[in-house]
CSV table of C-alpha atoms in Angstrom, one decimal:
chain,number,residue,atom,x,y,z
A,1132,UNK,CA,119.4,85.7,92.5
A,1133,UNK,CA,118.2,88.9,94.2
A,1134,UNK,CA,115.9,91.2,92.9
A,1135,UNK,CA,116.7,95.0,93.2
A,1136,UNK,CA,114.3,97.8,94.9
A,1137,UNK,CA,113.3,99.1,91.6
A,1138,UNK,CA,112.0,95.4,90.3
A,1139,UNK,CA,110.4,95.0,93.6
A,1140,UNK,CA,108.2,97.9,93.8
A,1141,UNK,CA,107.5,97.5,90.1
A,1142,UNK,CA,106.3,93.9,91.1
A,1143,UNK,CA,104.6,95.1,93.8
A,1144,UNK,CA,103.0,97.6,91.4
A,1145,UNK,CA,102.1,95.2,89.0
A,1146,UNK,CA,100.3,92.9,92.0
A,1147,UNK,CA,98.3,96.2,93.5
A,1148,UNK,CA,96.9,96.4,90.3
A,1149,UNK,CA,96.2,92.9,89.6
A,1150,UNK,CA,94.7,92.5,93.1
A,1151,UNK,CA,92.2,95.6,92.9
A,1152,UNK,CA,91.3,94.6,89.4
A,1153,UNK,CA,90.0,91.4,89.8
A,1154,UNK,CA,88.7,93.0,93.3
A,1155,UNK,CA,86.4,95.1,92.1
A,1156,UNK,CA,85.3,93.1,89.0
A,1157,UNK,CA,84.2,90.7,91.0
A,1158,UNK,CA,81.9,93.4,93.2
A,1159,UNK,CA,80.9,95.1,90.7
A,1160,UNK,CA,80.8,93.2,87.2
A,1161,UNK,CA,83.5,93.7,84.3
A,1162,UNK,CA,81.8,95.9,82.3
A,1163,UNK,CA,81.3,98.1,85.3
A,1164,UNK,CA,84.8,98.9,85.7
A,1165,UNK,CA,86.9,101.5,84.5
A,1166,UNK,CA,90.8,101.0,84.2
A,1167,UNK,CA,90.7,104.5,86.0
A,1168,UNK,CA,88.7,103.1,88.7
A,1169,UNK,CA,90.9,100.3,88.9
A,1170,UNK,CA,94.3,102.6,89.2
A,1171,UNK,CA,92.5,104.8,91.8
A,1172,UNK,CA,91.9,101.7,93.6
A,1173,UNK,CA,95.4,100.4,93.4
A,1174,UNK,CA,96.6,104.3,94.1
A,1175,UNK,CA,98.7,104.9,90.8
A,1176,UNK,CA,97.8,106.9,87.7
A,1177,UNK,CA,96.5,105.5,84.3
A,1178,UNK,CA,99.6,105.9,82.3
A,1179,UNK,CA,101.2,103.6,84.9
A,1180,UNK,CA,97.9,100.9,84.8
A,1181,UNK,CA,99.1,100.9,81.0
A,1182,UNK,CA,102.6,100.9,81.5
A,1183,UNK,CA,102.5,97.4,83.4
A,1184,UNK,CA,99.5,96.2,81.7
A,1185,UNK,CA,99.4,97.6,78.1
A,1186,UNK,CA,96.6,94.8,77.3
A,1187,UNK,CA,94.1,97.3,79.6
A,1188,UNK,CA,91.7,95.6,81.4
A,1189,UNK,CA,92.1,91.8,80.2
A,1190,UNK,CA,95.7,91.6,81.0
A,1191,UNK,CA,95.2,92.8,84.1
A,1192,UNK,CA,93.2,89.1,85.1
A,1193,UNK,CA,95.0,86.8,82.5
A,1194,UNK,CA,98.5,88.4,82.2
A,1195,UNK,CA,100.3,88.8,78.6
A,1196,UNK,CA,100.3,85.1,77.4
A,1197,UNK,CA,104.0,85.0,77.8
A,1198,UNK,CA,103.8,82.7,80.7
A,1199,UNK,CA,101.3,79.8,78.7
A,1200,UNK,CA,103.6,79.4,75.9
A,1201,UNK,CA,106.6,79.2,78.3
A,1202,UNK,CA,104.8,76.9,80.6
A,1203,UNK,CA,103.3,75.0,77.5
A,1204,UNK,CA,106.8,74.3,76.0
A,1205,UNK,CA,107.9,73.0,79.5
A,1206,UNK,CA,104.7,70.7,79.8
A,1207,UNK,CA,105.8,69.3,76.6
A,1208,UNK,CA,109.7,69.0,77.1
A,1209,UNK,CA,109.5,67.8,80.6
A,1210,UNK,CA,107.2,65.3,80.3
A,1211,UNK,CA,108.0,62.1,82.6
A,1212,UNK,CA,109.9,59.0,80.6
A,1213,UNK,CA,106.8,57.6,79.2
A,1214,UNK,CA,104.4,60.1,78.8
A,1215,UNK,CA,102.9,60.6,75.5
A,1216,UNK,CA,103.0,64.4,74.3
A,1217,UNK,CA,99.0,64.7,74.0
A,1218,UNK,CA,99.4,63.2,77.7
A,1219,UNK,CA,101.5,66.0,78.7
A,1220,UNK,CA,99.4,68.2,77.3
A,1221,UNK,CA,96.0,67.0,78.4
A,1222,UNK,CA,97.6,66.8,82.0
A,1223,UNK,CA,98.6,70.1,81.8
A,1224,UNK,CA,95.5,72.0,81.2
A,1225,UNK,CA,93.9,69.5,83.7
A,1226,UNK,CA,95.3,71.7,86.4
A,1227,UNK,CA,94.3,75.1,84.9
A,1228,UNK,CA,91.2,77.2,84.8
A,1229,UNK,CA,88.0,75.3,85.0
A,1230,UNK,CA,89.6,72.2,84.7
A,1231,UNK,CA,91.7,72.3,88.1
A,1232,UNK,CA,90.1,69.8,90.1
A,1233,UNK,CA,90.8,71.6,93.5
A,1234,UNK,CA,91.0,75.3,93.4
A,1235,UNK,CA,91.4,77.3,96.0
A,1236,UNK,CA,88.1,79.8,96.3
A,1237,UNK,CA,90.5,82.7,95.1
A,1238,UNK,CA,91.1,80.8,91.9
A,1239,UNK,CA,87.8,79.5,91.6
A,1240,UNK,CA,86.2,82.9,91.8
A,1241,UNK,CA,88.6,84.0,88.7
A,1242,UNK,CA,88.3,81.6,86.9
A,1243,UNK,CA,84.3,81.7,87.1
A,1244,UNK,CA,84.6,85.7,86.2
A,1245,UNK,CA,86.8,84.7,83.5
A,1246,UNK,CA,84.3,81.8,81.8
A,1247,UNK,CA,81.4,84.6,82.6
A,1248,UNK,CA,83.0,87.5,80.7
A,1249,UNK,CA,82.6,87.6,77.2
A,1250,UNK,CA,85.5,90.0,76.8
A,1251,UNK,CA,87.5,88.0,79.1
A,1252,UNK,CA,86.6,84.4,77.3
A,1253,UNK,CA,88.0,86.0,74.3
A,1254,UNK,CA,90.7,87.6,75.7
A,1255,UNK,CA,91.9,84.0,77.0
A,1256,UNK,CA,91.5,82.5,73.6
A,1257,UNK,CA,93.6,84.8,72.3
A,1258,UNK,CA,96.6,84.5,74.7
A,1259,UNK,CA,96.2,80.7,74.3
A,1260,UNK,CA,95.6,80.7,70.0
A,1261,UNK,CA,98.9,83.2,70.2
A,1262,UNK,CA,101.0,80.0,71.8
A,1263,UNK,CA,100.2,78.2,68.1
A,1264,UNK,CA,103.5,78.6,66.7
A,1265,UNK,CA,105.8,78.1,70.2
A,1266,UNK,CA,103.5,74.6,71.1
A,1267,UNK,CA,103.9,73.7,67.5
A,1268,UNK,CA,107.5,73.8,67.5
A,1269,UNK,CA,107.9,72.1,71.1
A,1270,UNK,CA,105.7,69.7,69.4
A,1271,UNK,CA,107.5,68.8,66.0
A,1272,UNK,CA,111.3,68.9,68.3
A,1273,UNK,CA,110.2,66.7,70.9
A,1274,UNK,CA,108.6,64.6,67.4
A,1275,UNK,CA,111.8,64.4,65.4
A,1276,UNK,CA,109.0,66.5,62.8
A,1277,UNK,CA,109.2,69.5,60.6
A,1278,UNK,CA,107.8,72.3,62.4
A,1279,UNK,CA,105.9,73.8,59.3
A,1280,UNK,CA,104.4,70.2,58.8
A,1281,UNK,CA,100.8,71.0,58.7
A,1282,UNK,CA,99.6,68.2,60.8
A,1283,UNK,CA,101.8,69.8,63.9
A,1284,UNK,CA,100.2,73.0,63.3
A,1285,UNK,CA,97.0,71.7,62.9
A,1286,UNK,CA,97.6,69.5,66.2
A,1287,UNK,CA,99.0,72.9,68.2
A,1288,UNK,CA,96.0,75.3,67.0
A,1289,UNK,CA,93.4,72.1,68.5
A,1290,UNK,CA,94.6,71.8,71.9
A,1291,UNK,CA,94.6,75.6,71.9
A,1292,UNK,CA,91.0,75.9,71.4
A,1293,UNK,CA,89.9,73.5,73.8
A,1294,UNK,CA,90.3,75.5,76.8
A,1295,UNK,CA,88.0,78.0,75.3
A,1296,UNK,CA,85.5,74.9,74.3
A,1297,UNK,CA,85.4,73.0,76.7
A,1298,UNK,CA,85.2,76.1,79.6
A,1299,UNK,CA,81.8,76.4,78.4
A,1300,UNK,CA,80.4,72.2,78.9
A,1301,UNK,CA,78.4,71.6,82.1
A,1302,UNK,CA,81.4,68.9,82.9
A,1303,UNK,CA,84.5,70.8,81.7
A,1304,UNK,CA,86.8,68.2,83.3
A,1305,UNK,CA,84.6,65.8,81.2
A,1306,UNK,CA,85.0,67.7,78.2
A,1307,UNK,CA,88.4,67.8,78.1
A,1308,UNK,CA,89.0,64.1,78.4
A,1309,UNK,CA,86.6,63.8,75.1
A,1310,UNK,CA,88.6,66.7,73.5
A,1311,UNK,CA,91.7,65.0,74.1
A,1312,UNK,CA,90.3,61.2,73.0
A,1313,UNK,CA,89.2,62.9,69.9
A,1314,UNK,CA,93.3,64.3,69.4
A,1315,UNK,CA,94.8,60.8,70.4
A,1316,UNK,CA,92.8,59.1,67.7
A,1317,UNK,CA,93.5,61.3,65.4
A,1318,UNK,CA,96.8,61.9,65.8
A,1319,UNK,CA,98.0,58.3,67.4
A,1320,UNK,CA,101.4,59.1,66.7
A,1321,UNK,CA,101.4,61.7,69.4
A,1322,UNK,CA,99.2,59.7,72.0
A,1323,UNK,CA,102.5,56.9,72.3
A,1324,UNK,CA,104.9,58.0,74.6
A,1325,UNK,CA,108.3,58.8,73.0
């Protein structure tokens, strides 16, 4: 599939901005930075900042949230012949943010700005709390449950919270095996691969 000109300069748009956001929070500190500072830097006006990134500032580092819940549903309904659900899961966020065992230093220095931010802590924890109701219903069709059963929900909204949680532990990567051993005793039904 080819992309027209107009998509391609919009994506380029889009990744000027991106790039001289997280560019000059990392010189100069979040707070610091204005979104007009940040469209000067990418050379386009604020109304067009807002026009790719109506989530101002926060977007502009951790997107729209659209891409977690599609790439949580996929972790889920892809998972390998075998692999338990909470597996998939757990395996998942393994790769992402401060759990990533091997980032490269561009994603390292993000993610670090991210966990350091208040604003963009809870920004994160929102776009990954906003994936309830999509990881829920991945969760309860690849179950064979109800998807308003309240142990799915309850299930979805946990492993939704423990990237914000376990961000914060000296050992994140350790963290989020304990996280996850707490989930597959509680919910064993989900730990067995199906």
């Amino acid at each position: 599939m080819t992309t027209s000109r107009r998509e391609r300069k919009k994506a380029a748009t889009r990744q000027a901005l991106a790039d001289a956001a997280l560019r000059l929070f990392l010189e100069r500190g979040y707070d610091k930075v204005t979104v007009a500072q940040i469209a000067e830097a990418a050379d386009t006006a604020v109304t067009t900042l807002f026009a790719h990134y109506p989530g101002g500032k926060e977007a502009l580092v951790l997107g729209d949230g659209e891409e977690r819940a599609a790439a949580l549903t996929a972790a889920v309904r892809e998972r390998a012949e075998g692999v338990s659900i909470l597996r998939a899961l757990h395996d998942f966020l393994a790769r992402r943010g401060p759990f990533d065992p091997d980032p490269d230093p561009a994603y390292r220095s993000r993610t670090e700005l991210v966990v350091a931010t208040p604003a963009l802590r809870a920004y994160a924890r929102k776009l990954w709390t906003g994936s309830e109701s999509t990881l829920a219903a991945v969760i309860a069709e690849e179950s064979g449950r109800d998807p308003g059963d309240l142990s799915v929900r309850v299930l979805a909204r946990y492993v939704l919270e423990i990237p914000d949680l376990a961000s914060l532990e000296p050992d994140p990567r350790a963290a989020l095996r304990t996280a996850f051993a707490h989930l597959e005793r509680g919910w064993p039904e989900f730990s067995r691969a199906g």
